[in-house]
Amino acid sequence: MGSVDATIVNGKDFDVIIVGAGVVGSALAYGLGNDGRNVLIVERDLKEPDRIVGELLQPGGFEQLRALGLESAVEGIDAILVDGYAVTRDDGDHQNLQYGFYPDGKAIMGRSFHHGRFVQKLRGAAAACNRVSMLQATVTDLVRTDDGVVHGVICRDHVGSKAYRAPLTIICDGCFSNFRRRVGHTAPRFKSHFVGMVLRDVELEHQRKGNVFVTPAGPILCYQIGTNEIRLLADVPEPLPSDLADHLVKNIAQYLPAPLRGALVRAAATDKVRSMPNSQLFPCEYSTLRGALLLGDAANMRHPLTGGGMTVGLSDVVLLRRLLAPLALHDAEDVRQALLEFQHLRVAHASTINVLAGALYEVFKDEPLREALWDYFKLGGVFQQTPMQLLGGICRSPTTLVKHFFGVGLWGSYRIINWVPTPYRLFKAWRMLATAGWIIIPLLHGEGIFENFASFLQAVFHFNTPKQRSTTGAREANAGGSHS
């Protein structure tokens, strides 16, 4: 895929400029183009990207892809159906955890694939829209008025630099965003790194599942990204070893089943080992921007352990498209109000996924809570199915997440006390519950604790604030495609 001719681009009056043609930018361009908007999408490099994350699309993300009419993007790329996770401890004990079924009886499924192939399919769909122009160039700056309103971008390509203008600029330039700080957002916090490689000509013991190995070295995740290819990701804390291949062979391989262990050793000797920082970035205050919006990983990131990033990004696209649909984008005040509404409403789908990702990663590092979670899943029924639907992005309820998270702590505390409440056991039980609180409360606060519990407060006190009255319908519409 190449860049469009500059004379064609310059001849259009754009409604929206999108910076970045990754998953979120391409899907948004496709959606807005089909809504009749003239869209310019600018991407630095239109060659197929090569990344080790963004390869597992949870079922909730696939629902949003289908809502955009882009489900064909997972066809023809050797994508693999995923029906849940198989979790194995270092003592060999394991559990198969499935997403479950929709009310109509159909199995809930995610998809795994090569990230680059998926992105190229999305780019192709966007470029095929008559109202979408795709330009290969580097965005070097934003066009601003004296009072700070963004009116477009300045791009540089092989010809030179040129300004392109539109009433709305949406910045989707990913986790390494060049514009995050320029618009007043904070830098992400680096939690650890995923070190990854592709294992070939070997089969997973548990097919059609994300295979998770909970080990003293940290979580290891394996899943198919093609018929004969398995992605291996190992969580490695700072500082990152200088020889990644050697680290995987000496410190990670021992926790894998023999077939995967052999495949890892072979791949480490011949293939390139990649790393990717695992970052956390709480949502930015969109109200600080006028005429522009940060979207996707440029605005909000969570630990990739749960594979929720694309689900959040595609859900943001669906919501933003709906809010912009009735607007004349040249009305700056209407656009500003829509972006404020977007900031408020996205909490309904983003906070649960984001908080779960951060909380689960911290639970894996805490042995008592990790054991409590293991025993909680063994209870089966809703104690297994509902957490899996939270993980899959099917259930988006923050209150359901909090209920089950503290349910894990309470169950673990009960098993510690075990009907004999000695002072030491009571202390251990209290410490487990306190640790659970210390983990989840800062995450809820960072994602917007009032918005997380607004629906709960409304149900308890039976009232609507003026803000809630104006957004209830949109919130219900936004949740309409999700199954609780």
Short mmCIF file of C-alpha atoms in Angstrom, two decimals:
data_model
loop_
_atom_site.label_atom_id
_atom_site.label_comp_id
_atom_site.label_asym_id
_atom_site.label_seq_id
_atom_site.Cartn_x
_atom_site.Cartn_y
_atom_site.Cartn_z
CA MET A 1 0.00 0.00 0.00
CA GLY A 2 1.51 3.34 -1.00
CA SER A 3 0.74 6.96 -0.27
CA VAL A 4 -1.91 8.80 -2.22
CA ASP A 5 -0.95 11.49 -4.70
CA ALA A 6 -0.45 14.82 -2.92
CA THR A 7 -2.47 16.73 -5.52
CA ILE A 8 -5.50 14.56 -4.79
CA VAL A 9 -5.10 15.07 -1.05
CA ASN A 10 -4.69 18.82 -1.41
CA GLY A 11 -7.83 19.06 -3.50
CA LYS A 12 -10.12 17.92 -0.70
CA ASP A 13 -11.70 19.88 2.10
CA PHE A 14 -11.19 17.58 5.10
CA ASP A 15 -13.59 17.16 7.99
CA VAL A 16 -11.22 15.06 10.08
CA ILE A 17 -7.48 14.41 10.07
CA ILE A 18 -6.30 11.19 11.73
CA VAL A 19 -2.66 10.82 12.75
CA GLY A 20 -1.65 7.16 12.68
CA ALA A 21 -3.02 4.24 10.64
CA GLY A 22 -2.83 1.48 13.24
CA VAL A 23 -5.80 -0.50 14.51
CA VAL A 24 -7.65 2.46 16.02
CA GLY A 25 -6.79 5.05 13.37
CA SER A 26 -7.68 2.80 10.44
CA ALA A 27 -10.94 1.59 12.02
CA LEU A 28 -11.94 5.19 12.80
CA ALA A 29 -11.13 6.36 9.27
CA TYR A 30 -13.28 3.56 7.87
CA GLY A 31 -16.19 4.41 10.18
CA LEU A 32 -16.10 8.17 9.61
CA GLY A 33 -15.60 7.75 5.87
CA ASN A 34 -18.71 5.60 5.69
CA ASP A 35 -20.56 8.28 7.64
CA GLY A 36 -19.86 10.73 4.82
CA ARG A 37 -16.90 12.56 6.39
CA ASN A 38 -13.92 13.56 4.28
CA VAL A 39 -11.02 12.01 6.17
CA LEU A 40 -7.26 12.35 5.76
CA ILE A 41 -5.28 9.65 7.55
CA VAL A 42 -1.54 10.23 7.81
CA GLU A 43 0.86 7.36 8.55
CA ARG A 44 4.64 7.52 8.74
CA ASP A 45 5.17 4.05 7.26
CA LEU A 46 2.51 2.10 5.40
CA LYS A 47 4.52 -1.12 5.23
CA GLU A 48 3.17 -4.04 7.25
CA PRO A 49 4.04 -3.41 10.91
CA ASP A 50 5.93 -6.02 12.92
CA ARG A 51 4.96 -6.08 16.62
CA ILE A 52 4.80 -8.70 19.34
CA VAL A 53 1.62 -7.39 20.97
CA GLY A 54 -1.81 -6.54 19.59
CA GLU A 55 -2.24 -10.10 18.37
CA LEU A 56 -5.09 -11.32 20.59
CA LEU A 57 -8.48 -9.75 20.01
CA GLN A 58 -10.79 -10.54 22.89
CA PRO A 59 -14.44 -11.45 22.13
CA GLY A 60 -15.63 -7.99 23.21
CA GLY A 61 -13.22 -6.45 20.72
CA PHE A 62 -14.51 -8.68 17.93
CA GLU A 63 -18.05 -7.53 18.77
CA GLN A 64 -16.93 -3.92 18.26
CA LEU A 65 -15.17 -4.86 15.02
CA ARG A 66 -18.42 -6.37 13.82
CA ALA A 67 -20.36 -3.27 14.90
CA LEU A 68 -18.08 -1.24 12.60
CA GLY A 69 -18.67 -3.64 9.71
CA LEU A 70 -15.00 -4.70 9.75
CA GLU A 71 -15.27 -8.36 10.75
CA SER A 72 -13.77 -9.32 7.38
CA ALA A 73 -10.46 -7.89 8.63
CA VAL A 74 -9.79 -11.19 10.43
CA GLU A 75 -10.49 -13.22 7.29
CA GLY A 76 -7.70 -14.38 5.00
CA ILE A 77 -4.93 -13.74 7.57
CA ASP A 78 -4.77 -17.26 9.08
CA ALA A 79 -6.52 -16.02 12.25
CA ILE A 80 -7.19 -18.54 15.02
CA LEU A 81 -10.41 -18.85 17.03
CA VAL A 82 -9.84 -18.50 20.78
CA ASP A 83 -12.43 -19.75 23.30
CA GLY A 84 -10.65 -18.96 26.57
CA TYR A 85 -7.49 -19.66 28.56
CA ALA A 86 -5.65 -22.66 29.92
CA VAL A 87 -3.75 -21.67 33.07
CA THR A 88 -0.96 -23.90 34.37
CA ARG A 89 0.98 -23.51 37.62
CA ASP A 90 4.59 -24.49 38.09
CA ASP A 91 3.44 -27.56 40.08
CA GLY A 92 1.65 -28.88 36.97
CA ASP A 93 -1.90 -28.19 38.16
CA HIS A 94 -4.00 -26.49 35.49
CA GLN A 95 -7.47 -25.15 34.77
CA ASN A 96 -9.31 -24.67 31.49
CA LEU A 97 -11.26 -21.41 31.58
CA GLN A 98 -13.74 -20.68 28.80
CA TYR A 99 -15.50 -17.45 27.89
CA GLY A 100 -18.81 -19.32 27.83
CA PHE A 101 -21.81 -18.82 25.56
CA TYR A 102 -24.07 -16.05 24.37
CA PRO A 103 -27.78 -16.23 25.27
CA ASP A 104 -28.49 -17.72 21.83
CA GLY A 105 -26.18 -20.65 22.60
CA LYS A 106 -23.27 -19.60 20.39
CA ALA A 107 -19.79 -19.95 21.86
CA ILE A 108 -18.06 -16.70 22.78
CA MET A 109 -14.89 -16.48 20.70
CA GLY A 110 -11.92 -14.18 20.33
CA ARG A 111 -9.35 -14.16 17.52
CA SER A 112 -5.55 -14.31 17.45
CA PHE A 113 -3.41 -13.40 14.44
CA HIS A 114 -0.32 -11.64 13.15
CA HIS A 115 -0.74 -8.00 14.18
CA GLY A 116 0.68 -6.65 10.92
CA ARG A 117 -1.67 -8.67 8.72
CA PHE A 118 -4.66 -7.45 10.70
CA VAL A 119 -3.55 -3.82 10.45
CA GLN A 120 -3.04 -4.10 6.69
CA LYS A 121 -6.58 -5.45 6.27
CA LEU A 122 -7.94 -2.51 8.26
CA ARG A 123 -5.88 -0.05 6.22
CA GLY A 124 -7.13 -1.62 3.02
CA ALA A 125 -10.75 -1.28 4.16
CA ALA A 126 -10.19 2.38 5.07
CA ALA A 127 -8.38 3.19 1.82
CA ALA A 128 -11.22 1.64 -0.18
CA CYS A 129 -13.65 4.28 1.16
CA ASN A 130 -14.20 7.05 -1.38
CA ARG A 131 -14.06 9.74 1.28
CA VAL A 132 -10.83 8.53 2.91
CA SER A 133 -7.43 9.72 1.67
CA MET A 134 -4.33 7.97 2.96
CA LEU A 135 -1.02 9.81 3.02
CA GLN A 136 2.39 8.37 3.85
CA ALA A 137 4.19 11.16 5.65
CA THR A 138 5.53 12.16 9.06
CA VAL A 139 3.42 14.54 11.11
CA THR A 140 5.89 17.00 12.61
CA ASP A 141 3.57 19.46 14.35
CA LEU A 142 0.01 20.59 14.93
CA VAL A 143 -1.47 23.68 13.31
CA ARG A 144 -2.76 25.94 16.10
CA THR A 145 -4.35 29.33 16.32
CA ASP A 146 -3.03 31.97 18.71
CA ASP A 147 -5.51 30.84 21.36
CA GLY A 148 -4.36 27.22 21.13
CA VAL A 149 -7.14 25.67 19.04
CA VAL A 150 -5.86 22.86 16.79
CA HIS A 151 -6.81 23.25 13.13
CA GLY A 152 -4.76 20.54 11.46
CA VAL A 153 -1.26 19.13 11.07
CA ILE A 154 2.06 19.84 9.40
CA CYS A 155 3.42 16.85 7.48
CA ARG A 156 6.80 16.09 5.94
CA ASP A 157 7.32 13.58 3.13
CA HIS A 158 9.90 13.06 0.37
CA VAL A 159 8.72 16.25 -1.34
CA GLY A 160 8.78 18.59 1.65
CA SER A 161 6.52 19.96 4.38
CA LYS A 162 2.90 21.00 4.01
CA ALA A 163 0.03 21.92 6.28
CA TYR A 164 -3.35 20.16 6.11
CA ARG A 165 -6.35 21.64 7.86
CA ALA A 166 -9.56 20.24 9.34
CA PRO A 167 -11.90 21.26 12.17
CA LEU A 168 -11.05 18.07 14.08
CA THR A 169 -7.69 16.29 14.42
CA ILE A 170 -7.56 12.87 16.06
CA ILE A 171 -4.15 11.64 17.20
CA CYS A 172 -3.79 7.85 17.17
CA ASP A 173 -0.01 7.53 17.00
CA GLY A 174 0.25 4.71 19.51
CA CYS A 175 2.09 3.89 22.70
CA PHE A 176 5.19 5.86 21.66
CA SER A 177 3.14 8.94 20.79
CA ASN A 178 5.11 12.00 19.72
CA PHE A 179 2.23 14.31 20.61
CA ARG A 180 1.16 13.11 24.05
CA ARG A 181 3.25 15.63 25.97
CA ARG A 182 2.63 18.41 23.47
CA VAL A 183 -1.06 18.35 24.33
CA GLY A 184 -0.48 18.23 28.08
CA HIS A 185 -0.85 14.51 28.84
CA THR A 186 1.44 12.72 31.28
CA ALA A 187 4.04 10.14 30.31
CA PRO A 188 3.18 6.44 30.76
CA ARG A 189 4.51 4.37 33.64
CA PHE A 190 6.57 1.38 32.57
CA LYS A 191 5.62 -1.71 34.58
CA SER A 192 7.86 -4.35 32.96
CA HIS A 193 8.61 -5.74 29.49
CA PHE A 194 7.15 -8.50 27.39
CA VAL A 195 9.97 -10.43 25.73
CA GLY A 196 8.69 -12.45 22.82
CA MET A 197 9.45 -14.71 19.91
CA VAL A 198 7.61 -16.96 17.48
CA LEU A 199 7.74 -20.73 18.01
CA ARG A 200 7.21 -22.78 14.85
CA ASP A 201 6.15 -26.33 14.05
CA VAL A 202 5.00 -27.14 17.58
CA GLU A 203 1.51 -27.56 19.03
CA LEU A 204 0.04 -26.14 22.19
CA GLU A 205 -1.29 -28.71 24.62
CA HIS A 206 -4.51 -26.71 24.92
CA GLN A 207 -5.68 -25.68 21.46
CA ARG A 208 -7.75 -22.55 20.73
CA LYS A 209 -6.77 -21.05 24.07
CA GLY A 210 -4.34 -18.57 25.47
CA ASN A 211 -1.94 -20.82 27.40
CA VAL A 212 -0.78 -19.04 30.56
CA PHE A 213 2.03 -20.42 32.72
CA VAL A 214 2.12 -18.93 36.22
CA THR A 215 5.74 -19.26 37.34
CA PRO A 216 8.17 -17.83 39.90
CA ALA A 217 9.77 -15.95 37.00
CA GLY A 218 6.47 -14.23 36.19
CA PRO A 219 3.59 -15.02 33.83
CA ILE A 220 4.36 -16.61 30.45
CA LEU A 221 1.74 -16.42 27.71
CA CYS A 222 1.58 -18.61 24.58
CA TYR A 223 -1.08 -18.47 21.87
CA GLN A 224 -1.34 -19.29 18.20
CA ILE A 225 -0.98 -16.46 15.69
CA GLY A 226 -1.15 -18.80 12.68
CA THR A 227 -1.64 -22.44 11.81
CA ASN A 228 1.98 -23.35 12.55
CA GLU A 229 3.10 -20.38 14.65
CA ILE A 230 2.87 -19.72 18.38
CA ARG A 231 3.62 -16.40 20.01
CA LEU A 232 5.52 -16.69 23.28
CA LEU A 233 5.55 -13.70 25.63
CA ALA A 234 7.41 -13.69 28.94
CA ASP A 235 7.03 -10.89 31.46
CA VAL A 236 10.48 -9.57 32.40
CA PRO A 237 10.92 -6.84 35.04
CA GLU A 238 13.41 -3.99 34.86
CA PRO A 239 16.28 -3.90 34.18
CA LEU A 240 15.95 -5.69 30.86
CA PRO A 241 18.74 -8.28 30.32
CA SER A 242 21.25 -7.44 27.61
CA ASP A 243 20.98 -10.92 26.03
CA LEU A 244 17.26 -11.63 25.71
CA ALA A 245 17.66 -14.98 23.97
CA ASP A 246 19.96 -16.22 26.70
CA HIS A 247 17.51 -15.03 29.36
CA LEU A 248 14.65 -16.95 27.76
CA VAL A 249 16.69 -20.15 27.48
CA LYS A 250 18.13 -20.01 31.01
CA ASN A 251 15.25 -18.53 33.00
CA ILE A 252 12.02 -19.15 31.09
CA ALA A 253 12.33 -22.43 29.16
CA GLN A 254 12.42 -24.54 32.36
CA TYR A 255 8.79 -23.64 33.14
CA LEU A 256 7.43 -24.74 29.75
CA PRO A 257 6.26 -28.21 28.65
CA ALA A 258 8.95 -30.19 26.82
CA PRO A 259 7.68 -29.51 23.26
CA LEU A 260 7.53 -25.74 23.83
CA ARG A 261 10.85 -25.81 25.65
CA GLY A 262 12.55 -27.41 22.67
CA ALA A 263 10.90 -25.00 20.23
CA LEU A 264 12.05 -22.05 22.35
CA VAL A 265 15.66 -23.25 22.40
CA ARG A 266 15.62 -23.73 18.61
CA ALA A 267 14.05 -20.33 17.98
CA ALA A 268 16.44 -18.55 20.37
CA ALA A 269 19.39 -19.86 18.35
CA THR A 270 18.13 -18.59 14.98
CA ASP A 271 15.40 -15.97 15.34
CA LYS A 272 15.30 -12.42 16.62
CA VAL A 273 13.99 -11.94 20.15
CA ARG A 274 11.84 -8.85 20.56
CA SER A 275 10.82 -6.79 23.58
CA MET A 276 7.99 -4.37 24.24
CA PRO A 277 7.47 -2.19 27.32
CA ASN A 278 4.37 -2.96 29.34
CA SER A 279 2.99 0.48 30.11
CA GLN A 280 0.19 1.98 32.13
CA LEU A 281 -1.34 5.31 31.20
CA PHE A 282 -4.51 6.56 32.84
CA PRO A 283 -6.97 8.40 30.56
CA CYS A 284 -6.11 11.97 29.65
CA GLU A 285 -8.36 14.95 30.25
CA TYR A 286 -9.78 15.48 26.79
CA SER A 287 -11.26 18.79 27.89
CA THR A 288 -7.76 20.32 27.85
CA LEU A 289 -7.70 20.01 24.05
CA ARG A 290 -9.68 22.10 21.60
CA GLY A 291 -9.98 20.87 18.04
CA ALA A 292 -8.03 17.68 18.77
CA LEU A 293 -8.36 14.38 20.56
CA LEU A 294 -5.90 11.73 21.69
CA LEU A 295 -7.22 8.22 21.05
CA GLY A 296 -6.01 4.65 21.47
CA ASP A 297 -2.70 3.93 23.18
CA ALA A 298 -1.70 7.56 22.74
CA ALA A 299 -4.32 8.41 25.37
CA ASN A 300 -4.82 5.35 27.55
CA MET A 301 -2.86 2.13 28.13
CA ARG A 302 -3.11 -0.86 30.39
CA HIS A 303 -0.89 -3.89 31.00
CA PRO A 304 -1.14 -6.13 27.89
CA LEU A 305 -1.38 -9.34 29.95
CA THR A 306 -5.14 -9.52 29.42
CA GLY A 307 -5.08 -8.50 25.76
CA GLY A 308 -7.65 -5.74 26.31
CA GLY A 309 -6.05 -2.88 24.38
CA MET A 310 -7.72 -3.43 21.02
CA THR A 311 -11.08 -4.01 22.71
CA VAL A 312 -10.84 -0.62 24.44
CA GLY A 313 -9.61 1.09 21.26
CA LEU A 314 -12.32 -0.32 19.00
CA SER A 315 -14.99 0.44 21.63
CA ASP A 316 -13.73 4.03 21.69
CA VAL A 317 -14.08 4.18 17.91
CA VAL A 318 -17.67 2.91 18.01
CA LEU A 319 -18.63 5.42 20.69
CA LEU A 320 -16.85 8.41 19.13
CA ARG A 321 -18.35 7.68 15.72
CA ARG A 322 -21.82 7.63 17.27
CA LEU A 323 -21.30 10.93 19.10
CA LEU A 324 -19.90 12.72 16.04
CA ALA A 325 -22.51 11.40 13.60
CA PRO A 326 -25.16 14.14 14.09
CA LEU A 327 -22.69 17.05 14.33
CA ALA A 328 -21.53 19.70 11.93
CA LEU A 329 -17.82 19.53 12.73
CA HIS A 330 -17.25 23.21 11.93
CA ASP A 331 -19.31 24.06 15.03
CA ALA A 332 -16.42 24.11 17.52
CA GLU A 333 -18.66 24.25 20.60
CA ASP A 334 -20.70 21.21 19.54
CA VAL A 335 -17.50 19.28 18.90
CA ARG A 336 -16.08 20.28 22.28
CA GLN A 337 -19.22 19.09 24.03
CA ALA A 338 -19.13 15.81 22.12
CA LEU A 339 -15.53 15.20 23.17
CA LEU A 340 -16.42 15.91 26.80
CA GLU A 341 -19.31 13.48 26.47
CA PHE A 342 -16.95 10.93 24.98
CA GLN A 343 -14.59 11.29 27.94
CA HIS A 344 -17.45 10.64 30.34
CA LEU A 345 -19.11 7.76 28.49
CA ARG A 346 -15.99 5.79 27.58
CA VAL A 347 -15.49 4.98 31.27
CA ALA A 348 -18.36 2.49 30.94
CA HIS A 349 -16.38 0.24 28.59
CA ALA A 350 -12.74 1.19 29.27
CA SER A 351 -12.42 1.27 33.05
CA THR A 352 -13.36 -2.35 33.70
CA ILE A 353 -10.89 -3.68 31.14
CA ASN A 354 -8.12 -1.33 32.26
CA VAL A 355 -8.55 -1.96 35.98
CA LEU A 356 -8.72 -5.73 35.45
CA ALA A 357 -5.46 -5.72 33.48
CA GLY A 358 -3.55 -3.84 36.17
CA ALA A 359 -5.14 -5.75 39.05
CA LEU A 360 -4.55 -9.20 37.55
CA TYR A 361 -0.90 -8.43 36.90
CA GLU A 362 -0.44 -7.40 40.54
CA VAL A 363 -2.31 -10.50 41.76
CA PHE A 364 0.07 -12.71 39.80
CA LYS A 365 2.95 -11.13 41.72
CA ASP A 366 1.34 -11.71 45.15
CA GLU A 367 1.42 -15.39 46.15
CA PRO A 368 -1.46 -15.40 48.70
CA LEU A 369 -3.83 -13.59 46.31
CA ARG A 370 -2.64 -15.75 43.40
CA GLU A 371 -3.53 -18.89 45.37
CA ALA A 372 -6.88 -17.38 46.38
CA LEU A 373 -7.69 -16.63 42.73
CA TRP A 374 -6.79 -20.19 41.77
CA ASP A 375 -9.15 -21.61 44.41
CA TYR A 376 -11.86 -19.08 43.48
CA PHE A 377 -11.86 -20.30 39.87
CA LYS A 378 -12.14 -23.89 41.11
CA LEU A 379 -15.52 -23.03 42.63
CA GLY A 380 -16.83 -23.03 39.04
CA GLY A 381 -20.13 -21.55 37.91
CA VAL A 382 -20.40 -17.77 38.17
CA PHE A 383 -17.13 -17.69 40.10
CA GLN A 384 -15.39 -18.75 36.90
CA GLN A 385 -17.72 -17.69 34.08
CA THR A 386 -18.25 -14.06 35.11
CA PRO A 387 -14.53 -13.29 35.63
CA MET A 388 -13.85 -14.83 32.21
CA GLN A 389 -16.49 -12.61 30.61
CA LEU A 390 -14.90 -9.62 32.32
CA LEU A 391 -11.56 -10.70 30.88
CA GLY A 392 -13.08 -11.16 27.42
CA GLY A 393 -14.62 -7.70 27.40
CA ILE A 394 -18.14 -9.13 27.27
CA CYS A 395 -19.16 -7.97 30.74
CA ARG A 396 -18.19 -4.31 31.22
CA SER A 397 -19.58 -3.66 34.71
CA PRO A 398 -17.09 -2.02 37.13
CA THR A 399 -19.22 -3.05 40.10
CA THR A 400 -19.16 -6.68 38.94
CA LEU A 401 -15.37 -6.48 38.68
CA VAL A 402 -15.04 -5.04 42.20
CA LYS A 403 -17.45 -7.62 43.59
CA HIS A 404 -15.48 -10.55 42.18
CA PHE A 405 -12.09 -9.03 42.97
CA PHE A 406 -12.93 -8.66 46.64
CA GLY A 407 -14.72 -12.01 46.43
CA VAL A 408 -11.32 -13.53 45.69
CA GLY A 409 -9.90 -11.79 48.77
CA LEU A 410 -12.80 -12.87 50.99
CA TRP A 411 -12.61 -16.47 49.79
CA GLY A 412 -8.87 -16.52 50.39
CA SER A 413 -9.36 -14.99 53.85
CA TYR A 414 -12.00 -17.57 54.73
CA ARG A 415 -9.65 -20.40 53.73
CA ILE A 416 -6.86 -18.89 55.84
CA ILE A 417 -9.04 -18.64 58.96
CA ASN A 418 -10.55 -22.10 58.29
CA TRP A 419 -12.96 -21.93 61.24
CA VAL A 420 -10.08 -21.40 63.71
CA PRO A 421 -9.62 -17.61 64.00
CA THR A 422 -6.26 -17.45 65.74
CA PRO A 423 -4.68 -13.97 65.92
CA TYR A 424 -2.06 -14.93 63.34
CA ARG A 425 -4.66 -16.24 60.90
CA LEU A 426 -6.83 -13.19 61.40
CA PHE A 427 -3.82 -11.00 60.65
CA LYS A 428 -3.05 -12.94 57.46
CA ALA A 429 -6.72 -12.68 56.39
CA TRP A 430 -6.75 -8.94 57.07
CA ARG A 431 -3.49 -8.50 55.15
CA MET A 432 -4.94 -10.29 52.12
CA LEU A 433 -8.00 -8.02 52.03
CA ALA A 434 -5.84 -4.94 52.62
CA THR A 435 -3.54 -5.96 49.75
CA ALA A 436 -6.55 -6.37 47.48
CA GLY A 437 -7.66 -2.86 48.37
CA TRP A 438 -4.19 -1.41 47.86
CA ILE A 439 -4.12 -2.97 44.40
CA ILE A 440 -7.52 -2.01 43.04
CA ILE A 441 -8.38 1.34 44.66
CA PRO A 442 -5.56 3.35 42.98
CA LEU A 443 -6.53 1.77 39.65
CA LEU A 444 -10.18 2.73 40.09
CA HIS A 445 -9.15 6.24 41.07
CA GLY A 446 -6.90 6.59 38.03
CA GLU A 447 -9.67 5.49 35.68
CA GLY A 448 -12.21 7.88 37.28
CA ILE A 449 -13.79 6.43 40.40
CA PHE A 450 -16.94 8.61 40.32
CA GLU A 451 -17.73 7.61 36.76
CA ASN A 452 -17.08 3.95 37.61
CA PHE A 453 -19.72 3.93 40.31
CA ALA A 454 -22.18 6.48 38.92
CA SER A 455 -24.56 3.78 37.72
CA PHE A 456 -24.34 2.03 41.10
CA LEU A 457 -25.15 5.25 43.00
CA GLN A 458 -28.02 5.95 40.64
CA ALA A 459 -29.50 2.53 41.35
CA VAL A 460 -29.13 2.93 45.13
CA PHE A 461 -30.43 6.48 45.49
CA HIS A 462 -32.86 6.48 42.52
CA PHE A 463 -31.84 9.78 41.08
CA ASN A 464 -30.30 11.27 37.94
CA THR A 465 -27.95 14.22 38.08
CA PRO A 466 -28.34 16.69 35.19
CA LYS A 467 -25.20 15.23 33.62
CA GLN A 468 -26.54 11.70 33.98
CA ARG A 469 -29.89 12.67 32.47
CA SER A 470 -28.14 13.91 29.36
CA THR A 471 -26.00 10.81 28.96
CA THR A 472 -28.16 7.92 30.12
CA GLY A 473 -29.50 7.17 26.65
CA ALA A 474 -26.07 7.26 25.07
CA ARG A 475 -24.64 5.07 27.82
CA GLU A 476 -27.38 2.49 27.29
CA ALA A 477 -26.76 2.60 23.55
CA ASN A 478 -23.05 2.17 24.14
CA ALA A 479 -23.65 -0.88 26.31
CA GLY A 480 -26.22 -2.34 23.95
CA GLY A 481 -23.75 -4.55 22.12
CA SER A 482 -22.30 -6.08 25.30
CA HIS A 483 -23.52 -9.13 27.14
CA SER A 484 -23.34 -9.15 30.92
#
